[in-house]
Coordinates of C-alpha atoms and ligand atoms in Angstrom, one line a residue:
X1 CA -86.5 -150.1 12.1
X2 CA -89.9 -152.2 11.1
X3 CA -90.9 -150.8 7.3
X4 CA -94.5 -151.0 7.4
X5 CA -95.6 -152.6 4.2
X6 CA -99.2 -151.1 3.0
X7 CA -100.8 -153.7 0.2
X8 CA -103.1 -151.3 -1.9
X9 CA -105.4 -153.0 -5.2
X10 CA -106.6 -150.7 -7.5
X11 CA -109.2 -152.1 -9.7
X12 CA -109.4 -150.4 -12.9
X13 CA -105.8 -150.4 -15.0
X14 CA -107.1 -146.8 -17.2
X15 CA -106.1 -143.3 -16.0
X16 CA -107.7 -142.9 -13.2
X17 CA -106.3 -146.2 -11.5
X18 CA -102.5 -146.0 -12.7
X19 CA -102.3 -142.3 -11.5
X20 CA -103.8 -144.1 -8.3
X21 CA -100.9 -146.2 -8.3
X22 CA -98.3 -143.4 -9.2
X23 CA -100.0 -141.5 -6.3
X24 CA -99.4 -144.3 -4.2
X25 CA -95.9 -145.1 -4.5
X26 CA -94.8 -141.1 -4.6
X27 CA -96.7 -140.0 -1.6
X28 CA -95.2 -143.4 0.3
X29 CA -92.2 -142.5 -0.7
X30 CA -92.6 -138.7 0.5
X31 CA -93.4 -139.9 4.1
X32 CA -90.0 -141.6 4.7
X33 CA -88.3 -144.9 5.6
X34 CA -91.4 -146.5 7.8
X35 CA -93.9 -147.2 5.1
X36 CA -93.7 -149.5 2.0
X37 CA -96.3 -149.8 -0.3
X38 CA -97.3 -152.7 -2.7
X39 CA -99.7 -152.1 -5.0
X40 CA -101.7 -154.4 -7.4
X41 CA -103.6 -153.2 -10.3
X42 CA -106.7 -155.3 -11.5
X43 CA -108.5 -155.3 -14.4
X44 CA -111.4 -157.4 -16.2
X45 CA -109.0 -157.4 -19.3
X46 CA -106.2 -158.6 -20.4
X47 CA -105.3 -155.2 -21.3
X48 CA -104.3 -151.9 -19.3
X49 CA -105.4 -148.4 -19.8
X50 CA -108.8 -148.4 -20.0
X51 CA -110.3 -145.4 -22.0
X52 CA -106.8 -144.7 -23.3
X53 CA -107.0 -147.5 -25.0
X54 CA -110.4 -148.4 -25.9
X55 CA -111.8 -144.8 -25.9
X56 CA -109.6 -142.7 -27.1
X57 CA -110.0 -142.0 -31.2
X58 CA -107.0 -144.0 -32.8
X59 CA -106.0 -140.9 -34.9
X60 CA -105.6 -138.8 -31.7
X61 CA -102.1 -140.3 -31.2
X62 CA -100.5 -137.8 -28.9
X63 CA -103.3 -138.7 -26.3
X64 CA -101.9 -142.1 -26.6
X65 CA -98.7 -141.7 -25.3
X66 CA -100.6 -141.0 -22.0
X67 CA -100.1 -144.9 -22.2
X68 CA -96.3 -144.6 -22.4
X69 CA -96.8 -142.3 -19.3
X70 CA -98.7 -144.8 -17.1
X71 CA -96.5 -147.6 -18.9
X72 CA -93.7 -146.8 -16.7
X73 CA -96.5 -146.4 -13.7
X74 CA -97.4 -150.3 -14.5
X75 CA -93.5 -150.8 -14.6
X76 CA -92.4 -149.3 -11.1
X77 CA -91.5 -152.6 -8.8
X78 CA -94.3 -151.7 -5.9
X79 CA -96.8 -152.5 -9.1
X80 CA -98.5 -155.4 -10.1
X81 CA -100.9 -155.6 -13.1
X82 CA -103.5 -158.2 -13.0
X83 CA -105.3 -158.4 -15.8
X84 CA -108.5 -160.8 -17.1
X85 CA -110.0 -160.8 -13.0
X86 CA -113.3 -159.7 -13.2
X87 CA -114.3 -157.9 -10.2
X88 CA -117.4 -159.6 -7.9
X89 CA -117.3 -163.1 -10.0
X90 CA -112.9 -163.6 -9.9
X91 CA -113.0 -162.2 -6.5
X92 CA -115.3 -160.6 -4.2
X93 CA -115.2 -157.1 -2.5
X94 CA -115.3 -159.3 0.5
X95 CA -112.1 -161.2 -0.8
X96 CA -110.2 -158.2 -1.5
X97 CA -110.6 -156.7 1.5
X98 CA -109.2 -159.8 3.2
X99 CA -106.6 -159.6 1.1
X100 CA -105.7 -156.0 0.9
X101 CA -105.2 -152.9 3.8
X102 CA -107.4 -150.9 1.0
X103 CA -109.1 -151.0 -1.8
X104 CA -109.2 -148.5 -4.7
X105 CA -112.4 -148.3 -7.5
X106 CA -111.2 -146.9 -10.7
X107 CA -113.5 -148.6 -12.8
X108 CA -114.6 -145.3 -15.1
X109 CA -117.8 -144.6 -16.7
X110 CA -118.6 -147.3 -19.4
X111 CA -122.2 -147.4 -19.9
X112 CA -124.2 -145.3 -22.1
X113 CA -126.8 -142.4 -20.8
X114 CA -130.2 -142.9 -22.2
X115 CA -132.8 -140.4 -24.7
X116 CA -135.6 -142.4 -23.4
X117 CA -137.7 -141.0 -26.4
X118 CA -139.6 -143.3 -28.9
X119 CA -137.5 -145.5 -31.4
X120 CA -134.3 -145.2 -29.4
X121 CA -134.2 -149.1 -29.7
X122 CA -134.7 -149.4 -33.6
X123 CA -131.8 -151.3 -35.2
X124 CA -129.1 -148.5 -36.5
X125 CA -129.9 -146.2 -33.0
X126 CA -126.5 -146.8 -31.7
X127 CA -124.8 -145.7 -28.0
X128 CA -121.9 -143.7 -29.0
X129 CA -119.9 -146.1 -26.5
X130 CA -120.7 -148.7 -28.8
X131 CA -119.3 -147.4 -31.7
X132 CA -116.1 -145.9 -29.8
X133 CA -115.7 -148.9 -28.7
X134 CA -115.7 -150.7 -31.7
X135 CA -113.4 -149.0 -33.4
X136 CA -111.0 -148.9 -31.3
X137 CA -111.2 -152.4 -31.1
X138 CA -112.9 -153.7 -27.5
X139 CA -112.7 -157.2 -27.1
X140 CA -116.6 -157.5 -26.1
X141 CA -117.6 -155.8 -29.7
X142 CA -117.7 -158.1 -32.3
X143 CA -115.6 -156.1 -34.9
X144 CA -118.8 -156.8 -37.6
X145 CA -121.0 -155.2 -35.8
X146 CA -121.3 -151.9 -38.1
X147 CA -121.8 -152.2 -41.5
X148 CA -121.9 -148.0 -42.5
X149 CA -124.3 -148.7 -45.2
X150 CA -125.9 -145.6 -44.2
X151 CA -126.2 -142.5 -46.6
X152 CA -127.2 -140.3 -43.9
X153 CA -126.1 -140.0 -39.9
X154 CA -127.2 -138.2 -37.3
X155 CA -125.1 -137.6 -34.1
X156 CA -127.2 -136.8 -31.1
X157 CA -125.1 -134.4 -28.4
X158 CA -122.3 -132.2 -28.7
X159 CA -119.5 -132.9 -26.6
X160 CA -116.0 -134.6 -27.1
X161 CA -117.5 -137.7 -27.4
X162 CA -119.7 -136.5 -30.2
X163 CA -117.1 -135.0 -32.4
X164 CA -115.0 -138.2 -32.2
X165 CA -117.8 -139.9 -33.5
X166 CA -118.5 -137.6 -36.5
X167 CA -114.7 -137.0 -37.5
X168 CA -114.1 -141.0 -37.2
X169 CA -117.4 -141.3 -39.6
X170 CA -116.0 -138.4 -41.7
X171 CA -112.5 -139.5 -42.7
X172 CA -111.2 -141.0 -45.8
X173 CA -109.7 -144.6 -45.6
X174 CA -106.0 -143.1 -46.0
X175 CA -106.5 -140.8 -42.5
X176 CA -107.1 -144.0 -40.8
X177 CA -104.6 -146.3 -42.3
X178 CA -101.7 -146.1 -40.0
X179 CA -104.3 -145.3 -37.1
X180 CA -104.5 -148.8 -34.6
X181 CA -107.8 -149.3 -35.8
X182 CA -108.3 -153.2 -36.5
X183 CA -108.4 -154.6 -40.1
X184 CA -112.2 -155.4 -40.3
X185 CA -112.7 -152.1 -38.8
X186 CA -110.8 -150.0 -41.5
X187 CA -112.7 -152.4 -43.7
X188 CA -116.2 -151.1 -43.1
X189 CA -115.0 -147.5 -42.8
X190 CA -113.4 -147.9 -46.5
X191 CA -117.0 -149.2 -47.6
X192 CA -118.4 -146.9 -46.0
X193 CA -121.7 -145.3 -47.9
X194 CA -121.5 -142.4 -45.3
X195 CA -122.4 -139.0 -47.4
X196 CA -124.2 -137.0 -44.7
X197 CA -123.2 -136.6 -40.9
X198 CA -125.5 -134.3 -38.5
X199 CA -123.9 -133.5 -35.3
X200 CA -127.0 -132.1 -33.1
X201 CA -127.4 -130.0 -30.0
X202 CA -130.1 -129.1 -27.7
X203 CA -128.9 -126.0 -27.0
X204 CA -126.9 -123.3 -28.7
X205 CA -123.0 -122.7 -29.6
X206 CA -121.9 -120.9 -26.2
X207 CA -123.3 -124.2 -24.1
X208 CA -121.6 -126.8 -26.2
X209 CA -119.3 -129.3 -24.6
X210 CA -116.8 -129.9 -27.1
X211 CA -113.6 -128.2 -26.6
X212 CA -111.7 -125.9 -29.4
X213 CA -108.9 -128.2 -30.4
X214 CA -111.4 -131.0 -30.9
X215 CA -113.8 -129.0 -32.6
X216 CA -111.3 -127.1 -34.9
X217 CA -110.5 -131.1 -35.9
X218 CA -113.5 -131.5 -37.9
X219 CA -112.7 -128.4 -40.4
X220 CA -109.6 -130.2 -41.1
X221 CA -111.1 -133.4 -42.7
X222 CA -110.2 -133.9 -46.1
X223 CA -112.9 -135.4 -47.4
X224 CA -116.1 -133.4 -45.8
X225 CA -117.4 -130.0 -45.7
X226 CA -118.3 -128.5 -42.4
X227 CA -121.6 -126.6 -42.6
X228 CA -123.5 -124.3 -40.2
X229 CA -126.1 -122.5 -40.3
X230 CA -125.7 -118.9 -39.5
X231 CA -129.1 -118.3 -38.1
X232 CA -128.5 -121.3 -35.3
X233 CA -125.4 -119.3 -33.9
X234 CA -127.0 -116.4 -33.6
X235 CA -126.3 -115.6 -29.5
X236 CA -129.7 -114.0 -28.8
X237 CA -132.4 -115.4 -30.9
X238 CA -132.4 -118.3 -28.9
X239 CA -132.0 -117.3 -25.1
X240 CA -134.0 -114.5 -23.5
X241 CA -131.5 -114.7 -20.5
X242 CA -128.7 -113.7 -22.1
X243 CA -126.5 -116.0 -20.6
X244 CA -124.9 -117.3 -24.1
X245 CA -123.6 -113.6 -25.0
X246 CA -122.5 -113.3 -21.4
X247 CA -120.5 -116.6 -21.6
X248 CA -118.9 -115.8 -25.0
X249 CA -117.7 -112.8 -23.7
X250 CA -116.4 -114.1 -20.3
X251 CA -115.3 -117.6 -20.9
X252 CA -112.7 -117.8 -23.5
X253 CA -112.7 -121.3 -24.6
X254 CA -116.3 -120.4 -25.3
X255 CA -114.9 -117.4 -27.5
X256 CA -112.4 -119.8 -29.0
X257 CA -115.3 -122.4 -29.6
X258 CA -117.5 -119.6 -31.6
X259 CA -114.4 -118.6 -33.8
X260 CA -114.3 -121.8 -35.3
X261 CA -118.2 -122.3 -36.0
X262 CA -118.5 -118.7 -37.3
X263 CA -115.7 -119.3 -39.6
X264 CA -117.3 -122.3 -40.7
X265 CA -120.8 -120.1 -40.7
X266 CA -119.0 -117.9 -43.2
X267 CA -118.1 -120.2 -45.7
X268 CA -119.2 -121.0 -49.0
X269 CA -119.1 -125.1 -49.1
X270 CA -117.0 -127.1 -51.1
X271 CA -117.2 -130.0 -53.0
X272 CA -116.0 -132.6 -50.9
X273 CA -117.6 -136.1 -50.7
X274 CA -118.8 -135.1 -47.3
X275 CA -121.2 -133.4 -45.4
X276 CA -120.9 -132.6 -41.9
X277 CA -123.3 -130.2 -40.7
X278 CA -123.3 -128.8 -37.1
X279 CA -126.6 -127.6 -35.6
X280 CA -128.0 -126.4 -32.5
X281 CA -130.9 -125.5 -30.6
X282 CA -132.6 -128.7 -31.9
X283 CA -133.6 -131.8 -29.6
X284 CA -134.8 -135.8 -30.6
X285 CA -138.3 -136.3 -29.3
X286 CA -138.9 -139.5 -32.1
X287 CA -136.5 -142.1 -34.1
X288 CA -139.0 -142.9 -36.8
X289 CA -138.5 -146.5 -38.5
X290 CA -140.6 -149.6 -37.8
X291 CA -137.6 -152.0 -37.8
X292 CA -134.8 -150.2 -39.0
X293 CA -134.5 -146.3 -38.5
X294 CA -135.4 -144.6 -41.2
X295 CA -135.7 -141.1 -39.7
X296 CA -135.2 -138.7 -36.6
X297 CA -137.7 -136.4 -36.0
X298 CA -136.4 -133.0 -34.1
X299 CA -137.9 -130.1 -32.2
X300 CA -136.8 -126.7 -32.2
X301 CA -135.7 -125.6 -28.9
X302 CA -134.8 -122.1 -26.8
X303 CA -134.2 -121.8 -23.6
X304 CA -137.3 -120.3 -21.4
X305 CA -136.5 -116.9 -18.6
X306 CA -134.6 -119.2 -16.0
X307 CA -132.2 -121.1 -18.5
X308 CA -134.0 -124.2 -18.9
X309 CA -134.0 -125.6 -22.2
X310 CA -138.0 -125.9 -23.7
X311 CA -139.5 -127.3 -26.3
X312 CA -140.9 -124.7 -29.5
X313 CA -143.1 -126.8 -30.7
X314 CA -141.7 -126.3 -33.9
X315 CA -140.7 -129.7 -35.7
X316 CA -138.6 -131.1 -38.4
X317 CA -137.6 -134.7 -39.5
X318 CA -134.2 -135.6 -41.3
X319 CA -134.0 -138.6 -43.2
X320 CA -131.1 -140.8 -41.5
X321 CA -130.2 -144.3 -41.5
X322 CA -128.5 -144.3 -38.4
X323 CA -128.5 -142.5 -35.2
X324 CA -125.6 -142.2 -32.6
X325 CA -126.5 -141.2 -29.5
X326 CA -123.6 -139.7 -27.6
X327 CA -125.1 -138.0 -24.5
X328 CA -122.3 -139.0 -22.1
X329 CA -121.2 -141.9 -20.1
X330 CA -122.6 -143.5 -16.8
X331 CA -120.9 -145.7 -14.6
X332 CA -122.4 -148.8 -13.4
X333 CA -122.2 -150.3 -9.9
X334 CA -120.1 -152.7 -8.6
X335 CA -121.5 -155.9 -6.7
X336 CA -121.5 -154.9 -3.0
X337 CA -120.3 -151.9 -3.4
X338 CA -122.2 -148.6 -2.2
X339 CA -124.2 -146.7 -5.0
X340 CA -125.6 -143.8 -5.9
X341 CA -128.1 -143.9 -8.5
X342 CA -129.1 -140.9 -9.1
X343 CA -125.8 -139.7 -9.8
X344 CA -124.4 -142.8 -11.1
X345 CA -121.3 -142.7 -8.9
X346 CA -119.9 -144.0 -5.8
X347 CA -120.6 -141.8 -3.0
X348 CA -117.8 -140.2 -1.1
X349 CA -116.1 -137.9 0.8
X350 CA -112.5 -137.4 -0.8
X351 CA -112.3 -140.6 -2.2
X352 CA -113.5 -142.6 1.6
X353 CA -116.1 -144.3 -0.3
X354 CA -119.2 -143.6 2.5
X355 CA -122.1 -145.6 3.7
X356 CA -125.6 -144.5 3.8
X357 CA -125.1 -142.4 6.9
X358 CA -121.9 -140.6 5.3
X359 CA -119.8 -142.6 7.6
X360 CA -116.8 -143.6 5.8
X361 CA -116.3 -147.5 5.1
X362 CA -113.2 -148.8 6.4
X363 CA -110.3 -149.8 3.6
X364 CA -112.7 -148.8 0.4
X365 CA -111.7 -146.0 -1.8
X366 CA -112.9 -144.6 -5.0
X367 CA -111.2 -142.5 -7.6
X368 CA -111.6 -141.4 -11.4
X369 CA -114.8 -141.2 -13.4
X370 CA -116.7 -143.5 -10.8
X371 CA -116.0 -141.0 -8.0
X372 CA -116.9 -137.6 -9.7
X373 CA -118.9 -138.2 -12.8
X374 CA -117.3 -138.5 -16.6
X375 CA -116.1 -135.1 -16.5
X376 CA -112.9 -133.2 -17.0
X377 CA -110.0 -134.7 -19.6
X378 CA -107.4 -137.8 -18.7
X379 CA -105.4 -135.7 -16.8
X380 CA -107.9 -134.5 -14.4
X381 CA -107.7 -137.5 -12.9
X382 CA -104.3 -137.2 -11.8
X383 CA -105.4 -134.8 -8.7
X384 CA -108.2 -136.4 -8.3
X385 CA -106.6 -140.2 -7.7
X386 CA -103.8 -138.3 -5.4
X387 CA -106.5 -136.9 -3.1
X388 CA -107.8 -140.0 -3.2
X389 CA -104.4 -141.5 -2.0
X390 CA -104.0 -138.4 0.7
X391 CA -107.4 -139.9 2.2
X392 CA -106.4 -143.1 2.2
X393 CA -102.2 -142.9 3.6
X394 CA -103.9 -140.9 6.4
X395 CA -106.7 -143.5 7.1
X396 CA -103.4 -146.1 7.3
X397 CA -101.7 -143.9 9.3
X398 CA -104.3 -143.5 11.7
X399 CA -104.9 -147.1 11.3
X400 CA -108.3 -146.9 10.2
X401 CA -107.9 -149.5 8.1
X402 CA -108.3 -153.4 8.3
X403 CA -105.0 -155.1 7.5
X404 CA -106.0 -158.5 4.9
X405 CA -104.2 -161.4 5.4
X406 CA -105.4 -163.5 2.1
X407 CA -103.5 -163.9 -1.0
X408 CA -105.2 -162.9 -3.9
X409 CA -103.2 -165.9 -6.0
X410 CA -104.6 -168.4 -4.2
X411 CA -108.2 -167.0 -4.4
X412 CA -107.6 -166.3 -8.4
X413 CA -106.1 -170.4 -8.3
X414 CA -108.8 -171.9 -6.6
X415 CA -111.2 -170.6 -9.2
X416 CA -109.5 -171.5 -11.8
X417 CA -108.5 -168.0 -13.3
X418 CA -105.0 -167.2 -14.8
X419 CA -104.5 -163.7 -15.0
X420 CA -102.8 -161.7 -17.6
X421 CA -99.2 -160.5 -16.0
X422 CA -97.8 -157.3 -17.2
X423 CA -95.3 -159.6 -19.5
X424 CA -98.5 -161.1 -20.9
X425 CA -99.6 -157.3 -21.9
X426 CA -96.0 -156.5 -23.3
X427 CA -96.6 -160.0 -25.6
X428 CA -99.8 -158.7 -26.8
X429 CA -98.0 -155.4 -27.6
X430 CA -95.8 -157.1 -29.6
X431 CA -97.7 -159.3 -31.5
X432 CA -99.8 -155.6 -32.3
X433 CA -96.4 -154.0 -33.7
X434 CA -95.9 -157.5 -35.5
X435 CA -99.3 -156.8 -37.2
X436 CA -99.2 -153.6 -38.2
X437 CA -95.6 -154.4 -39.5
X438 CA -97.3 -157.8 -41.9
X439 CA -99.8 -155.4 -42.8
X440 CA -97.6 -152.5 -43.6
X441 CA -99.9 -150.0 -41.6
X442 CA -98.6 -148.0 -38.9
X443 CA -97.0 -148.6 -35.5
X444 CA -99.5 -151.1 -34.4
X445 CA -102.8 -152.9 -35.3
X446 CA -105.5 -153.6 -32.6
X447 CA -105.9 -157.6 -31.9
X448 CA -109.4 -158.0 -31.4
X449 CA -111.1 -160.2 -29.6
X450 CA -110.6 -162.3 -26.8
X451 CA -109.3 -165.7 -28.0
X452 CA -106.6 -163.3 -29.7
X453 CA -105.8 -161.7 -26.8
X454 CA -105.1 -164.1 -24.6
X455 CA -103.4 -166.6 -27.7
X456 CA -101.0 -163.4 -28.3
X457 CA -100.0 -163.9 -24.0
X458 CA -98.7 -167.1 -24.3
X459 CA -97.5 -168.9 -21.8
X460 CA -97.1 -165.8 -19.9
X461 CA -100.6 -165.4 -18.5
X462 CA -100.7 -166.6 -14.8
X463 CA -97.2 -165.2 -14.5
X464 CA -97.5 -162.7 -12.0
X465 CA -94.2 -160.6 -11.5
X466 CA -93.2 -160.3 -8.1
X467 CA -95.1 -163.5 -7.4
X468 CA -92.7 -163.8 -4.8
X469 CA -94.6 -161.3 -2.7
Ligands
NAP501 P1 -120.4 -134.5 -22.4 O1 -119.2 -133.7 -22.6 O2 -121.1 -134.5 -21.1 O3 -121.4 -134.1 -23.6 C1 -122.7 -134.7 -23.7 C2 -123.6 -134.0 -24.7 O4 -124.8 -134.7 -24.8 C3 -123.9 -132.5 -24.4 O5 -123.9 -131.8 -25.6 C4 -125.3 -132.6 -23.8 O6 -126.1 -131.5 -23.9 C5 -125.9 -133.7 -24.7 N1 -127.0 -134.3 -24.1 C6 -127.2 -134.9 -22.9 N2 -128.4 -135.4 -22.7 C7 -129.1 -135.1 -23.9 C8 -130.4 -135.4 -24.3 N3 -131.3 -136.0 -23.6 N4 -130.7 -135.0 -25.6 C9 -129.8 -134.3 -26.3 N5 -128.6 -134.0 -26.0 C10 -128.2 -134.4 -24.7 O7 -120.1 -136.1 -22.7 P2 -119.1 -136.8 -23.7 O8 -119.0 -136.2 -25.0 O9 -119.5 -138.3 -23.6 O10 -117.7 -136.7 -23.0 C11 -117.4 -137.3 -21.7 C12 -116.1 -136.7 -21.2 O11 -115.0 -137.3 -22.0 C13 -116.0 -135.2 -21.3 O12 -115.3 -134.8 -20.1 C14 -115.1 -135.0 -22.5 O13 -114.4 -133.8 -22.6 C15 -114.2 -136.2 -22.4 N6 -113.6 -136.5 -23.7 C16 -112.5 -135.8 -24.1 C17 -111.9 -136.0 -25.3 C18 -110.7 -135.3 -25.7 O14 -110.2 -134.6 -24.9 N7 -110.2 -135.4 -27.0 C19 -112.5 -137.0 -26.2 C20 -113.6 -137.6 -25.8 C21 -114.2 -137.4 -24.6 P3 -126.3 -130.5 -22.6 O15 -125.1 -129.8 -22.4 O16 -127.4 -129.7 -23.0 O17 -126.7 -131.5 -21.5

């Protein structure tokens, strides 16, 4: 009997691509004897896991071991990880589909959305994927970048994201200590002059994002008091429609959500060091500074007879030194491949990633963040890469894809680029667990940068396994 071997790359090694991978090798596996698959992951790091690595807060641990989950995804034989090869300057879409029978984009949602109001470009107006990403450590932050000398923060946005954010700013040094977070990191956060955190929503309580186990987080802070006004939780002073004391009574993570904030309503504050107040019904027309910020300047909101949310005309201005804007993630576009601008995704039809007439463009897949939008936790993902991979075995079986005939190692050669092999990851692991255990911190420090990345690999960069494919 002739195995039919299918050679898949995935580019993106976070979530959303290794539960492409899984997906790939299960549902191949479910069809029977005739169809192999090989599948190589790519990734413009030398690290995998994406958002579980550089995204997720470092004292959220059990999130984490998602990684040892797709860890033994990255360690099934079908998979290769590739990582350092930057899509479009590494190797073309063009060059992957000559080497590949398809090809999967898992490359998330790592931009920032925009206020576009006045001031958003002071110094201290920070994205929130900025400051994610340097405290988890991202090789493309430098690790000096925040200094926390301000008294006063205000949080734009009040999703997951958001509340990260504010409990990261909130903590006391000895929360974060055995946390992953790197050195110079838990440096600035132990000098930080952080007194006052403002966590800030357009709307009201029922239409926040943030789910009740994140949110219930923030109340467990030693060091800060959580404060909230009563009168901006009130259901019905701010919407005409109704629809928040509809939701609170239908929806009951909504009901869960407004436990915790009227308990927190109800409360005398402390004493804490602290301050983290949660408001609503408040949006950022202005950051006020001429250089530096020095302010944020707010307007009262409601929502109007059909739900939208409009302006009071009613203002106030807090006095902040820095302002984190947290209003979501956006994905950017990859060179040659189709686009969607408005919203910021790759357009498709079940993961076929589809041209300008809707007609699906043979071998070219899409899956994750990039294919629906940041929505939905990690492990939405996992249905959504294996409809991707239903799409795409049914495409192959059907033969409606182009079988490639390149190697990708002599394409990666001939440029000069070495990528980081899985055993290359595992040595930069280590060299983490060796860290933390010099420092006598937890399990493992974050190495940061790239010269220390790819020093902690070693000779084992450029040493693909299963190089014998
Ligand atoms: P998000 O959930 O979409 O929240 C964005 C927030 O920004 C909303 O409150 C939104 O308000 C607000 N916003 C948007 N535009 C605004 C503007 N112009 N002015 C003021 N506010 C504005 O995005 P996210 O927090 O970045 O999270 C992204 C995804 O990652 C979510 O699916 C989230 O659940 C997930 N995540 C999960 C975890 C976890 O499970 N622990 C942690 C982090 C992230 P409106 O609703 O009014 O638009």
């Amino acid at each position: 009997m002739t195995v039919q071997v299918v050679r898949v790359a995935v580019v993106g090694s976070g979530p959303a691509g290794l539960y492409t991978a899984e997906a790939l090798f299960k549902q191949v596996a479910a069809l029977g004897d005739a169809l192999d698959v090989e599948v190589d992951v790519l990734d413009r790091l030398p690290t995998p896991y994406g958002l579980v690595r550089y995204g997720v807060a470092p004292d959220h641990p059990s999130i984490k071991s998602i990684a040892t989950y797709l860890q033994r995804v990255l360690e099934n034989p079908p998979v290769r990880f590739l990582g350092g090869v930057r899509f479009g300057s590494d190797v073309t879409r063009d060059e992957l589909l000559a080497c590949y029978d398809a090809v999967v984009y898992a490359t998330g949602a790592m931009r920032d959305r925009r206020l576009s109001i006045p001031g958003e470009d002071l110094a201290g107006s920070v994205a929130a994927t900025d400051f994610v990403n340097w405290y988890c450590g991202h090789p493309d932050i430098d690790p000096g970048m925040f200094c926390l000398d301000a008294e006063s923060v205000a949080v734009i946005g009040v999703g997951n994201v958001a509340v990260d954010v504010a409990r990261i700013l909130a903590k006391t040094p000895a929360e974060l200590y055995r946390t992953d977070v790197p050195e110079l990191v838990l440096a600035a956060l132990t000098a930080s002059k952080v007194r006052e955190i403002h966590m800030i929503g357009r709307r009201g309580p029922a239409q926040a994002k943030f789910t009740t186990k994140e949110l219930r987080e923030l109340g467990q802070v030693a060091g800060a008091d959580v404060v909230v006004d009563p009168a901006e939780i009130d259901l019905d002073a701010f919407d005409p429609t109704g629809e928040s004391s509809r939701l609170a009574e239908s929806d009951r993570h909504i009901r869960g959500n407004l436990k915790v904030i009227r308990d927190w309503a109800a409360r005398v504050p402390g004493d804490r060091p602290r301050r983290l107040a949660v408001r609503f019904w408040l949006r950022p027309v202005e950051i006020l500074g001429s250089r530096r910020v020095t302010g944020l300047r707010l307007e009262r909101t409601r929502l109007d007879e059909s739900g939208r949310v409009v302006g009071t005309g009613e203002h106030e201005e807090l006095p902040v030194q820095m302002v984190l804007r947290s209003v979501g993630y956006q994905s950017v576009p990859l060179p040659g491949v189709p686009f969607d601008e408005r919203t910021c995704t790759v357009p498709n039809a079940e993961g076929r990633v589809i041209d300008l007439h809707r007609n699906p463009v043979p071998g070219e897949y899409v899956a994750g963040w990039l294919k629906r939008g940041p929505t939905g936790v990690i492990g939405t993902n996992k249905s959504d890469a294996a409809q991707t991979v239903r799409s795409l075995l049914a495409d192959i079986q059907t033969r409606k894809t182009g079988a490639g005939s390149r190697r990708i190692e002599e394409i990666l050669d001939g440029r000069g680029v070495q990528p980081v092999s899985y055993t290359g990851w595992l040595a930069i692991e280590q060299r983490e667990m060796e860290l933390a255990a010099e420092l006598g911190r937890g399990e493992k420090v974050k190495l940061v940068g790239w010269d220390a990345l790819l020093a902690a690999c070693g000779a084992a960069r450029g040493a693909l396994r299963g190089a014998e494919r």
